[in-house]
Amino acid sequence: MKLMAGNSNLPLARDIAAYLDLPLTDASVRRFADEEVFVEIHENVRGEDVFVIQSTSYPANDNLMELLIGIDALRRASAKRITAVLPYFGYARQDRKPGPRTPISAKLVANLITTAGADRVLAVDLHAGQIQGFFDIPTDNLYGAPVMAADILERTGGQNLMVVSPDVGGVVRARALSKRINDAPLSIVDKRRDKPGVSEVMNIIGDVKGWDCILIDDIIDSGGTLCNAAEALMEAGAKSVTAYLTHGVLSGKAVERVTNSALKELVITDSIQPTDATKDSPKIRILPIAPLIGEAIRRIADESSVSSLFD
């Protein structure tokens, strides 16, 4: 088994390598003068089971091309099996047609990864379950809920908690977390989104008065939805609001927005390499996800069960 990393999140790749007690494959990923991506592998990978670790986060297109070209280089170097490990799968939010004459970009990117030569995909908290079906190759979707639940129980003891979904579409994810923290009660924030990146909280389904609320979602981008939800929950009488999200995209002024919000704390994983502003924010804490990904990689290489990780 070999591990190869692109440039999108080298600290996470090194942590995964340390968990597996393996070195990262000696490879260089660089740019020509016109910004073309070039990948060169400096060691033999013929007949090897290779895992390419690359989040397709900002800059999404550059990181996606690194992934595709890296997979192609491995295929042409006769690797036995190539697994694309995507701690964060960019374009996942474009998983359906929101209107006429619009693309389903998540399916396009899935086709690109398959055509490049990947034999398998390992992703973390895909934005929608149906994205697994966009790939015509085996796809494992890891869930961040066990890591989050362990952290919540360690810090709170599981007392006086209510799990809150920031929208109706996230109820399944919220219910899965609530089962892991002593079957905590569930409530939902009902919101209306008039255009991308802008949301308006309408009302809260459930009585949150006096509860320590745990907001759960997969992605925080601009932070508007989450901060509005936290404010609405506090106005409805919540004792405190803590948010747990897998992927901290945190674009634009999101960090500033979170820091000035009603949130007690925002907890994200390191599926996307955090910026200095994210690390410096007093309200943002980062959970390591390398052990979860590393254990899944080990089980795929050993041909053992990945789903039993979540039993």
PDB file of C-alpha atoms in Angstrom:
ATOM      1  CA  MET A   1       0.000   0.000   0.000  1.00  0.00           C
ATOM      2  CA  LYS A   2       1.200   3.496  -0.828  1.00  0.00           C
ATOM      3  CA  LEU A   3      -0.105   6.964   0.082  1.00  0.00           C
ATOM      4  CA  MET A   4       0.221   9.896  -2.286  1.00  0.00           C
ATOM      5  CA  ALA A   5      -0.818  13.461  -1.495  1.00  0.00           C
ATOM      6  CA  GLY A   6      -1.702  16.513  -3.526  1.00  0.00           C
ATOM      7  CA  ASN A   7      -1.145  20.034  -2.242  1.00  0.00           C
ATOM      8  CA  SER A   8      -4.674  20.762  -1.001  1.00  0.00           C
ATOM      9  CA  ASN A   9      -4.215  19.524   2.579  1.00  0.00           C
ATOM     10  CA  LEU A  10      -0.701  18.242   3.235  1.00  0.00           C
ATOM     11  CA  PRO A  11      -0.988  18.413   7.062  1.00  0.00           C
ATOM     12  CA  LEU A  12      -3.963  16.007   6.959  1.00  0.00           C
ATOM     13  CA  ALA A  13      -2.144  13.695   4.525  1.00  0.00           C
ATOM     14  CA  ARG A  14       0.870  13.608   6.855  1.00  0.00           C
ATOM     15  CA  ASP A  15      -1.388  12.841   9.843  1.00  0.00           C
ATOM     16  CA  ILE A  16      -3.010   9.961   7.933  1.00  0.00           C
ATOM     17  CA  ALA A  17       0.428   8.659   6.984  1.00  0.00           C
ATOM     18  CA  ALA A  18       1.527   8.872  10.635  1.00  0.00           C
ATOM     19  CA  TYR A  19      -1.598   6.958  11.746  1.00  0.00           C
ATOM     20  CA  LEU A  20      -0.827   4.192   9.235  1.00  0.00           C
ATOM     21  CA  ASP A  21       2.906   4.334   9.992  1.00  0.00           C
ATOM     22  CA  LEU A  22       3.659   4.770   6.291  1.00  0.00           C
ATOM     23  CA  PRO A  23       5.681   7.407   4.435  1.00  0.00           C
ATOM     24  CA  LEU A  24       4.027   9.544   1.784  1.00  0.00           C
ATOM     25  CA  THR A  25       5.026   8.525  -1.737  1.00  0.00           C
ATOM     26  CA  ASP A  26       7.833  10.663  -3.135  1.00  0.00           C
ATOM     27  CA  ALA A  27       6.100  12.759  -5.779  1.00  0.00           C
ATOM     28  CA  SER A  28       6.162  16.355  -6.942  1.00  0.00           C
ATOM     29  CA  VAL A  29       3.114  18.382  -7.911  1.00  0.00           C
ATOM     30  CA  ARG A  30       4.111  21.648  -9.498  1.00  0.00           C
ATOM     31  CA  ARG A  31       3.044  24.289 -11.995  1.00  0.00           C
ATOM     32  CA  PHE A  32       4.470  25.358 -15.327  1.00  0.00           C
ATOM     33  CA  ALA A  33       4.814  29.069 -16.031  1.00  0.00           C
ATOM     34  CA  ASP A  34       1.301  29.168 -17.505  1.00  0.00           C
ATOM     35  CA  GLU A  35      -0.131  27.441 -14.388  1.00  0.00           C
ATOM     36  CA  GLU A  36      -0.518  24.019 -16.038  1.00  0.00           C
ATOM     37  CA  VAL A  37      -0.355  21.277 -13.399  1.00  0.00           C
ATOM     38  CA  PHE A  38       2.432  18.704 -13.648  1.00  0.00           C
ATOM     39  CA  VAL A  39       2.724  15.589 -11.473  1.00  0.00           C
ATOM     40  CA  GLU A  40       5.811  13.382 -11.322  1.00  0.00           C
ATOM     41  CA  ILE A  41       6.145  10.246  -9.179  1.00  0.00           C
ATOM     42  CA  HIS A  42       9.707   9.580  -8.059  1.00  0.00           C
ATOM     43  CA  GLU A  43       9.383   5.956  -6.923  1.00  0.00           C
ATOM     44  CA  ASN A  44       8.110   2.693  -8.307  1.00  0.00           C
ATOM     45  CA  VAL A  45       4.343   2.127  -7.892  1.00  0.00           C
ATOM     46  CA  ARG A  46       3.913  -0.794 -10.306  1.00  0.00           C
ATOM     47  CA  GLY A  47       1.466  -3.307  -8.860  1.00  0.00           C
ATOM     48  CA  GLU A  48       0.836  -1.177  -5.756  1.00  0.00           C
ATOM     49  CA  ASP A  49      -2.447  -0.311  -4.008  1.00  0.00           C
ATOM     50  CA  VAL A  50      -2.245   3.505  -4.055  1.00  0.00           C
ATOM     51  CA  PHE A  51      -4.415   5.975  -2.135  1.00  0.00           C
ATOM     52  CA  VAL A  52      -4.396   9.558  -3.446  1.00  0.00           C
ATOM     53  CA  ILE A  53      -5.342  12.025  -0.691  1.00  0.00           C
ATOM     54  CA  GLN A  54      -6.713  15.282  -2.058  1.00  0.00           C
ATOM     55  CA  SER A  55      -9.544  17.561  -0.951  1.00  0.00           C
ATOM     56  CA  THR A  56     -11.041  19.471  -3.867  1.00  0.00           C
ATOM     57  CA  SER A  57     -11.467  22.594  -1.749  1.00  0.00           C
ATOM     58  CA  TYR A  58     -10.428  26.181  -2.589  1.00  0.00           C
ATOM     59  CA  PRO A  59      -8.961  26.678  -5.141  1.00  0.00           C
ATOM     60  CA  ALA A  60     -11.338  23.930  -6.246  1.00  0.00           C
ATOM     61  CA  ASN A  61     -10.393  23.751  -9.911  1.00  0.00           C
ATOM     62  CA  ASP A  62      -6.643  23.679  -9.260  1.00  0.00           C
ATOM     63  CA  ASN A  63      -6.996  20.962  -6.628  1.00  0.00           C
ATOM     64  CA  LEU A  64      -9.321  18.944  -8.839  1.00  0.00           C
ATOM     65  CA  MET A  65      -6.795  19.042 -11.702  1.00  0.00           C
ATOM     66  CA  GLU A  66      -4.023  17.933  -9.327  1.00  0.00           C
ATOM     67  CA  LEU A  67      -6.176  14.957  -8.355  1.00  0.00           C
ATOM     68  CA  LEU A  68      -7.028  14.007 -11.934  1.00  0.00           C
ATOM     69  CA  ILE A  69      -3.470  14.340 -13.221  1.00  0.00           C
ATOM     70  CA  GLY A  70      -2.089  12.469 -10.209  1.00  0.00           C
ATOM     71  CA  ILE A  71      -4.496   9.586 -10.859  1.00  0.00           C
ATOM     72  CA  ASP A  72      -3.532   9.556 -14.540  1.00  0.00           C
ATOM     73  CA  ALA A  73       0.178   9.477 -13.647  1.00  0.00           C
ATOM     74  CA  LEU A  74      -0.406   6.489 -11.352  1.00  0.00           C
ATOM     75  CA  ARG A  75      -2.470   4.659 -13.965  1.00  0.00           C
ATOM     76  CA  ARG A  76       0.272   5.105 -16.553  1.00  0.00           C
ATOM     77  CA  ALA A  77       2.823   3.930 -13.967  1.00  0.00           C
ATOM     78  CA  SER A  78       0.876   0.615 -13.702  1.00  0.00           C
ATOM     79  CA  ALA A  79      -0.482   0.972 -10.169  1.00  0.00           C
ATOM     80  CA  LYS A  80      -2.633  -2.077  -9.391  1.00  0.00           C
ATOM     81  CA  ARG A  81      -5.491  -0.121  -7.777  1.00  0.00           C
ATOM     82  CA  ILE A  82      -5.995   3.619  -7.344  1.00  0.00           C
ATOM     83  CA  THR A  83      -8.306   4.977  -4.646  1.00  0.00           C
ATOM     84  CA  ALA A  84      -9.202   8.679  -4.698  1.00  0.00           C
ATOM     85  CA  VAL A  85      -9.448   9.773  -1.053  1.00  0.00           C
ATOM     86  CA  LEU A  86     -11.573  12.918  -0.902  1.00  0.00           C
ATOM     87  CA  PRO A  87     -11.779  14.325   2.638  1.00  0.00           C
ATOM     88  CA  TYR A  88     -13.861  17.096   1.036  1.00  0.00           C
ATOM     89  CA  PHE A  89     -15.569  16.580  -2.327  1.00  0.00           C
ATOM     90  CA  GLY A  90     -15.940  19.930  -4.062  1.00  0.00           C
ATOM     91  CA  TYR A  91     -18.873  20.515  -6.418  1.00  0.00           C
ATOM     92  CA  ALA A  92     -20.970  18.216  -4.173  1.00  0.00           C
ATOM     93  CA  ARG A  93     -23.586  20.929  -3.682  1.00  0.00           C
ATOM     94  CA  GLN A  94     -24.294  20.887  -7.417  1.00  0.00           C
ATOM     95  CA  ASP A  95     -25.989  17.492  -7.135  1.00  0.00           C
ATOM     96  CA  ARG A  96     -29.247  18.309  -8.945  1.00  0.00           C
ATOM     97  CA  LYS A  97     -30.793  20.802 -11.358  1.00  0.00           C
ATOM     98  CA  PRO A  98     -32.071  23.740  -9.266  1.00  0.00           C
ATOM     99  CA  GLY A  99     -33.548  25.344 -12.356  1.00  0.00           C
ATOM    100  CA  PRO A 100     -33.748  25.024 -16.121  1.00  0.00           C
ATOM    101  CA  ARG A 101     -30.522  24.898 -18.194  1.00  0.00           C
ATOM    102  CA  THR A 102     -28.257  24.262 -15.184  1.00  0.00           C
ATOM    103  CA  PRO A 103     -25.594  21.536 -14.802  1.00  0.00           C
ATOM    104  CA  ILE A 104     -25.283  18.635 -12.386  1.00  0.00           C
ATOM    105  CA  SER A 105     -21.604  19.311 -11.798  1.00  0.00           C
ATOM    106  CA  ALA A 106     -21.175  16.679  -9.072  1.00  0.00           C
ATOM    107  CA  LYS A 107     -21.945  13.988 -11.662  1.00  0.00           C
ATOM    108  CA  LEU A 108     -19.530  15.578 -14.161  1.00  0.00           C
ATOM    109  CA  VAL A 109     -16.709  15.594 -11.589  1.00  0.00           C
ATOM    110  CA  ALA A 110     -17.498  11.975 -10.670  1.00  0.00           C
ATOM    111  CA  ASN A 111     -17.164  11.061 -14.363  1.00  0.00           C
ATOM    112  CA  LEU A 112     -13.839  12.917 -14.582  1.00  0.00           C
ATOM    113  CA  ILE A 113     -12.398  11.061 -11.579  1.00  0.00           C
ATOM    114  CA  THR A 114     -13.509   7.715 -13.003  1.00  0.00           C
ATOM    115  CA  THR A 115     -12.207   8.483 -16.498  1.00  0.00           C
ATOM    116  CA  ALA A 116      -8.847   9.614 -15.094  1.00  0.00           C
ATOM    117  CA  GLY A 117      -8.359   6.064 -13.819  1.00  0.00           C
ATOM    118  CA  ALA A 118      -9.594   5.833 -10.232  1.00  0.00           C
ATOM    119  CA  ASP A 119     -10.762   2.342  -9.258  1.00  0.00           C
ATOM    120  CA  ARG A 120     -12.394   3.394  -5.998  1.00  0.00           C
ATOM    121  CA  VAL A 121     -13.450   6.515  -4.087  1.00  0.00           C
ATOM    122  CA  LEU A 122     -13.300   7.206  -0.358  1.00  0.00           C
ATOM    123  CA  ALA A 123     -15.099  10.396   0.712  1.00  0.00           C
ATOM    124  CA  VAL A 124     -16.133  12.016   3.980  1.00  0.00           C
ATOM    125  CA  ASP A 125     -19.684  13.252   4.618  1.00  0.00           C
ATOM    126  CA  LEU A 126     -20.852  13.705   1.059  1.00  0.00           C
ATOM    127  CA  HIS A 127     -23.351  16.556   0.818  1.00  0.00           C
ATOM    128  CA  ALA A 128     -26.068  14.203  -0.441  1.00  0.00           C
ATOM    129  CA  GLY A 129     -26.267  10.424  -0.299  1.00  0.00           C
ATOM    130  CA  GLN A 130     -27.146  10.079  -3.968  1.00  0.00           C
ATOM    131  CA  ILE A 131     -23.666  11.328  -4.942  1.00  0.00           C
ATOM    132  CA  GLN A 132     -22.389   7.806  -4.246  1.00  0.00           C
ATOM    133  CA  GLY A 133     -24.533   6.730  -7.199  1.00  0.00           C
ATOM    134  CA  PHE A 134     -22.868   9.306  -9.464  1.00  0.00           C
ATOM    135  CA  PHE A 135     -19.724   7.158  -9.450  1.00  0.00           C
ATOM    136  CA  ASP A 136     -19.615   3.987 -11.542  1.00  0.00           C
ATOM    137  CA  ILE A 137     -16.913   2.595  -9.248  1.00  0.00           C
ATOM    138  CA  PRO A 138     -17.103   1.452  -5.587  1.00  0.00           C
ATOM    139  CA  THR A 139     -17.571   4.469  -3.304  1.00  0.00           C
ATOM    140  CA  ASP A 140     -17.307   4.602   0.489  1.00  0.00           C
ATOM    141  CA  ASN A 141     -18.825   7.546   2.328  1.00  0.00           C
ATOM    142  CA  LEU A 142     -17.392   8.050   5.818  1.00  0.00           C
ATOM    143  CA  TYR A 143     -19.492   9.818   8.440  1.00  0.00           C
ATOM    144  CA  GLY A 144     -18.141  12.428  10.822  1.00  0.00           C
ATOM    145  CA  ALA A 145     -20.901  11.744  13.381  1.00  0.00           C
ATOM    146  CA  PRO A 146     -18.921   9.204  15.489  1.00  0.00           C
ATOM    147  CA  VAL A 147     -16.003  11.618  15.865  1.00  0.00           C
ATOM    148  CA  MET A 148     -18.369  14.472  16.756  1.00  0.00           C
ATOM    149  CA  ALA A 149     -20.460  12.373  19.147  1.00  0.00           C
ATOM    150  CA  ALA A 150     -17.353  11.260  21.048  1.00  0.00           C
ATOM    151  CA  ASP A 151     -16.241  14.886  21.402  1.00  0.00           C
ATOM    152  CA  ILE A 152     -19.708  16.038  22.522  1.00  0.00           C
ATOM    153  CA  LEU A 153     -20.010  13.305  25.154  1.00  0.00           C
ATOM    154  CA  GLU A 154     -16.490  13.965  26.427  1.00  0.00           C
ATOM    155  CA  ARG A 155     -17.180  17.680  26.869  1.00  0.00           C
ATOM    156  CA  THR A 156     -20.784  17.652  28.073  1.00  0.00           C
ATOM    157  CA  GLY A 157     -21.428  14.197  29.474  1.00  0.00           C
ATOM    158  CA  GLY A 158     -24.491  14.071  27.247  1.00  0.00           C
ATOM    159  CA  GLN A 159     -26.615  16.064  29.689  1.00  0.00           C
ATOM    160  CA  ASN A 160     -29.304  18.617  28.735  1.00  0.00           C
ATOM    161  CA  LEU A 161     -28.571  18.356  25.000  1.00  0.00           C
ATOM    162  CA  MET A 162     -30.898  18.931  22.061  1.00  0.00           C
ATOM    163  CA  VAL A 163     -29.715  18.244  18.508  1.00  0.00           C
ATOM    164  CA  VAL A 164     -30.853  20.815  15.959  1.00  0.00           C
ATOM    165  CA  SER A 165     -30.918  20.521  12.175  1.00  0.00           C
ATOM    166  CA  PRO A 166     -30.386  23.917  10.492  1.00  0.00           C
ATOM    167  CA  ASP A 167     -32.832  22.917   7.738  1.00  0.00           C
ATOM    168  CA  VAL A 168     -35.382  20.254   6.913  1.00  0.00           C
ATOM    169  CA  GLY A 169     -32.961  18.452   4.566  1.00  0.00           C
ATOM    170  CA  GLY A 170     -30.494  17.762   7.375  1.00  0.00           C
ATOM    171  CA  VAL A 171     -32.894  15.873   9.647  1.00  0.00           C
ATOM    172  CA  VAL A 172     -31.421  12.441   8.826  1.00  0.00           C
ATOM    173  CA  ARG A 173     -27.933  13.639   9.769  1.00  0.00           C
ATOM    174  CA  ALA A 174     -29.238  15.247  12.978  1.00  0.00           C
ATOM    175  CA  ARG A 175     -31.152  12.093  13.954  1.00  0.00           C
ATOM    176  CA  ALA A 176     -28.037   9.962  13.430  1.00  0.00           C
ATOM    177  CA  LEU A 177     -26.086  12.209  15.810  1.00  0.00           C
ATOM    178  CA  SER A 178     -28.869  12.295  18.410  1.00  0.00           C
ATOM    179  CA  LYS A 179     -28.859   8.479  18.601  1.00  0.00           C
ATOM    180  CA  ARG A 180     -25.158   8.569  19.440  1.00  0.00           C
ATOM    181  CA  ILE A 181     -25.573  11.060  22.298  1.00  0.00           C
ATOM    182  CA  ASN A 182     -28.084   9.255  24.498  1.00  0.00           C
ATOM    183  CA  ASP A 183     -31.041   9.716  22.129  1.00  0.00           C
ATOM    184  CA  ALA A 184     -31.077  13.479  22.610  1.00  0.00           C
ATOM    185  CA  PRO A 185     -34.306  15.213  21.498  1.00  0.00           C
ATOM    186  CA  LEU A 186     -34.445  16.779  18.048  1.00  0.00           C
ATOM    187  CA  SER A 187     -35.627  20.109  16.651  1.00  0.00           C
ATOM    188  CA  ILE A 188     -35.487  21.770  13.244  1.00  0.00           C
ATOM    189  CA  VAL A 189     -34.844  25.302  12.034  1.00  0.00           C
ATOM    190  CA  ASP A 190     -37.200  26.077   9.161  1.00  0.00           C
ATOM    191  CA  LYS A 191     -35.694  28.598   6.776  1.00  0.00           C
ATOM    192  CA  ARG A 192     -36.286  30.115   3.380  1.00  0.00           C
ATOM    193  CA  ARG A 193     -33.394  30.622   0.963  1.00  0.00           C
ATOM    194  CA  ASP A 194     -34.121  33.272  -1.662  1.00  0.00           C
ATOM    195  CA  LYS A 195     -30.763  32.964  -3.445  1.00  0.00           C
ATOM    196  CA  PRO A 196     -27.462  31.083  -2.972  1.00  0.00           C
ATOM    197  CA  GLY A 197     -25.524  32.134   0.121  1.00  0.00           C
ATOM    198  CA  VAL A 198     -28.451  34.064   1.611  1.00  0.00           C
ATOM    199  CA  SER A 199     -30.902  32.528   4.065  1.00  0.00           C
ATOM    200  CA  GLU A 200     -33.714  33.810   6.259  1.00  0.00           C
ATOM    201  CA  VAL A 201     -34.693  31.930   9.394  1.00  0.00           C
ATOM    202  CA  MET A 202     -38.452  31.552   9.560  1.00  0.00           C
ATOM    203  CA  ASN A 203     -39.304  29.533  12.672  1.00  0.00           C
ATOM    204  CA  ILE A 204     -38.161  26.698  14.916  1.00  0.00           C
ATOM    205  CA  ILE A 205     -39.925  23.339  15.000  1.00  0.00           C
ATOM    206  CA  GLY A 206     -39.631  22.136  18.589  1.00  0.00           C
ATOM    207  CA  ASP A 207     -39.245  23.717  22.038  1.00  0.00           C
ATOM    208  CA  VAL A 208     -35.598  24.613  22.647  1.00  0.00           C
ATOM    209  CA  LYS A 209     -36.109  26.674  25.805  1.00  0.00           C
ATOM    210  CA  GLY A 210     -33.509  25.808  28.449  1.00  0.00           C
ATOM    211  CA  TRP A 211     -31.627  23.291  26.279  1.00  0.00           C
ATOM    212  CA  ASP A 212     -27.966  23.308  25.246  1.00  0.00           C
ATOM    213  CA  CYS A 213     -28.425  23.078  21.482  1.00  0.00           C
ATOM    214  CA  ILE A 214     -26.079  21.210  19.145  1.00  0.00           C
ATOM    215  CA  LEU A 215     -26.402  22.396  15.540  1.00  0.00           C
ATOM    216  CA  ILE A 216     -25.215  19.733  13.095  1.00  0.00           C
ATOM    217  CA  ASP A 217     -24.519  20.070   9.364  1.00  0.00           C
ATOM    218  CA  ASP A 218     -21.994  18.942   6.750  1.00  0.00           C
ATOM    219  CA  ILE A 219     -20.704  22.228   5.291  1.00  0.00           C
ATOM    220  CA  ILE A 220     -20.278  25.789   6.516  1.00  0.00           C
ATOM    221  CA  ASP A 221     -19.518  28.173   3.664  1.00  0.00           C
ATOM    222  CA  SER A 222     -20.478  31.811   4.217  1.00  0.00           C
ATOM    223  CA  GLY A 223     -21.809  31.021   7.696  1.00  0.00           C
ATOM    224  CA  GLY A 224     -25.019  33.008   7.224  1.00  0.00           C
ATOM    225  CA  THR A 225     -27.412  30.097   7.692  1.00  0.00           C
ATOM    226  CA  LEU A 226     -25.630  28.826  10.788  1.00  0.00           C
ATOM    227  CA  CYS A 227     -25.320  32.217  12.485  1.00  0.00           C
ATOM    228  CA  ASN A 228     -28.961  33.082  11.756  1.00  0.00           C
ATOM    229  CA  ALA A 229     -30.032  29.713  13.153  1.00  0.00           C
ATOM    230  CA  ALA A 230     -27.966  30.253  16.323  1.00  0.00           C
ATOM    231  CA  GLU A 231     -29.497  33.679  16.840  1.00  0.00           C
ATOM    232  CA  ALA A 232     -33.020  32.329  16.352  1.00  0.00           C
ATOM    233  CA  LEU A 233     -32.379  29.500  18.833  1.00  0.00           C
ATOM    234  CA  MET A 234     -31.076  31.898  21.480  1.00  0.00           C
ATOM    235  CA  GLU A 235     -34.084  34.171  20.953  1.00  0.00           C
ATOM    236  CA  ALA A 236     -36.300  31.097  21.434  1.00  0.00           C
ATOM    237  CA  GLY A 237     -34.761  30.513  24.861  1.00  0.00           C
ATOM    238  CA  ALA A 238     -31.904  28.087  24.198  1.00  0.00           C
ATOM    239  CA  LYS A 239     -29.323  28.003  26.981  1.00  0.00           C
ATOM    240  CA  SER A 240     -26.417  27.803  24.524  1.00  0.00           C
ATOM    241  CA  VAL A 241     -25.740  26.910  20.879  1.00  0.00           C
ATOM    242  CA  THR A 242     -22.721  24.921  19.715  1.00  0.00           C
ATOM    243  CA  ALA A 243     -22.293  23.948  16.048  1.00  0.00           C
ATOM    244  CA  TYR A 244     -20.597  20.805  14.720  1.00  0.00           C
ATOM    245  CA  LEU A 245     -19.818  20.715  10.991  1.00  0.00           C
ATOM    246  CA  THR A 246     -17.612  18.396   8.991  1.00  0.00           C
ATOM    247  CA  HIS A 247     -16.296  20.706   6.280  1.00  0.00           C
ATOM    248  CA  GLY A 248     -15.159  24.211   7.164  1.00  0.00           C
ATOM    249  CA  VAL A 249     -15.209  25.953   3.774  1.00  0.00           C
ATOM    250  CA  LEU A 250     -15.514  29.328   5.574  1.00  0.00           C
ATOM    251  CA  SER A 251     -15.332  31.581   2.536  1.00  0.00           C
ATOM    252  CA  GLY A 252     -15.396  35.389   2.519  1.00  0.00           C
ATOM    253  CA  LYS A 253     -16.116  36.901   5.932  1.00  0.00           C
ATOM    254  CA  ALA A 254     -17.391  33.639   7.413  1.00  0.00           C
ATOM    255  CA  VAL A 255     -14.793  33.487  10.209  1.00  0.00           C
ATOM    256  CA  GLU A 256     -15.567  37.053  11.265  1.00  0.00           C
ATOM    257  CA  ARG A 257     -19.292  36.286  11.104  1.00  0.00           C
ATOM    258  CA  VAL A 258     -18.903  33.211  13.310  1.00  0.00           C
ATOM    259  CA  THR A 259     -16.683  35.049  15.800  1.00  0.00           C
ATOM    260  CA  ASN A 260     -19.313  37.784  16.226  1.00  0.00           C
ATOM    261  CA  SER A 261     -22.295  35.405  16.291  1.00  0.00           C
ATOM    262  CA  ALA A 262     -24.459  33.975  19.080  1.00  0.00           C
ATOM    263  CA  LEU A 263     -22.617  30.650  18.762  1.00  0.00           C
ATOM    264  CA  LYS A 264     -20.815  29.440  21.854  1.00  0.00           C
ATOM    265  CA  GLU A 265     -18.432  27.436  19.672  1.00  0.00           C
ATOM    266  CA  LEU A 266     -18.042  26.155  16.119  1.00  0.00           C
ATOM    267  CA  VAL A 267     -16.364  22.766  15.825  1.00  0.00           C
ATOM    268  CA  ILE A 268     -15.120  21.628  12.395  1.00  0.00           C
ATOM    269  CA  THR A 269     -12.866  18.827  11.196  1.00  0.00           C
ATOM    270  CA  ASP A 270      -9.615  19.318   9.301  1.00  0.00           C
ATOM    271  CA  SER A 271     -11.035  17.786   6.076  1.00  0.00           C
ATOM    272  CA  ILE A 272     -10.184  21.192   4.572  1.00  0.00           C
ATOM    273  CA  GLN A 273      -6.907  22.755   5.623  1.00  0.00           C
ATOM    274  CA  PRO A 274      -7.858  25.570   8.044  1.00  0.00           C
ATOM    275  CA  THR A 275      -6.633  29.080   7.322  1.00  0.00           C
ATOM    276  CA  ASP A 276      -4.701  31.139   9.849  1.00  0.00           C
ATOM    277  CA  ALA A 277      -7.847  33.198  10.505  1.00  0.00           C
ATOM    278  CA  THR A 278      -9.767  30.007  11.286  1.00  0.00           C
ATOM    279  CA  LYS A 279      -7.072  28.789  13.680  1.00  0.00           C
ATOM    280  CA  ASP A 280      -6.919  32.177  15.420  1.00  0.00           C
ATOM    281  CA  SER A 281     -10.662  32.538  15.982  1.00  0.00           C
ATOM    282  CA  PRO A 282     -11.547  32.098  19.684  1.00  0.00           C
ATOM    283  CA  LYS A 283     -14.855  30.460  18.742  1.00  0.00           C
ATOM    284  CA  ILE A 284     -13.579  27.846  16.261  1.00  0.00           C
ATOM    285  CA  ARG A 285     -12.122  24.488  17.295  1.00  0.00           C
ATOM    286  CA  ILE A 286     -10.757  21.836  14.926  1.00  0.00           C
ATOM    287  CA  LEU A 287     -11.303  18.101  15.338  1.00  0.00           C
ATOM    288  CA  PRO A 288      -8.705  15.781  13.752  1.00  0.00           C
ATOM    289  CA  ILE A 289     -10.221  13.383  11.235  1.00  0.00           C
ATOM    290  CA  ALA A 290      -7.022  11.554  10.211  1.00  0.00           C
ATOM    291  CA  PRO A 291      -7.673   8.491  12.452  1.00  0.00           C
ATOM    292  CA  LEU A 292     -11.089   7.934  10.830  1.00  0.00           C
ATOM    293  CA  ILE A 293      -9.733   8.206   7.274  1.00  0.00           C
ATOM    294  CA  GLY A 294      -6.584   6.256   8.134  1.00  0.00           C
ATOM    295  CA  GLU A 295      -8.581   3.365   9.607  1.00  0.00           C
ATOM    296  CA  ALA A 296     -10.868   3.294   6.545  1.00  0.00           C
ATOM    297  CA  ILE A 297      -7.811   3.187   4.245  1.00  0.00           C
ATOM    298  CA  ARG A 298      -6.352   0.324   6.289  1.00  0.00           C
ATOM    299  CA  ARG A 299      -9.597  -1.652   6.016  1.00  0.00           C
ATOM    300  CA  ILE A 300      -9.914  -1.069   2.265  1.00  0.00           C
ATOM    301  CA  ALA A 301      -6.326  -2.249   1.781  1.00  0.00           C
ATOM    302  CA  ASP A 302      -6.988  -5.308   3.967  1.00  0.00           C
ATOM    303  CA  GLU A 303     -10.300  -6.021   2.170  1.00  0.00           C
ATOM    304  CA  SER A 304     -12.179  -5.823   5.488  1.00  0.00           C
ATOM    305  CA  SER A 305     -15.411  -4.030   6.425  1.00  0.00           C
ATOM    306  CA  VAL A 306     -15.514  -0.230   6.363  1.00  0.00           C
ATOM    307  CA  SER A 307     -19.158   0.049   7.425  1.00  0.00           C
ATOM    308  CA  SER A 308     -18.392  -1.641  10.763  1.00  0.00           C
ATOM    309  CA  LEU A 309     -16.531   1.548  11.697  1.00  0.00           C
ATOM    310  CA  PHE A 310     -19.944   3.102  12.336  1.00  0.00           C
ATOM    311  CA  ASP A 311     -21.682   0.260  14.180  1.00  0.00           C
TER     312      ASP A 311
END
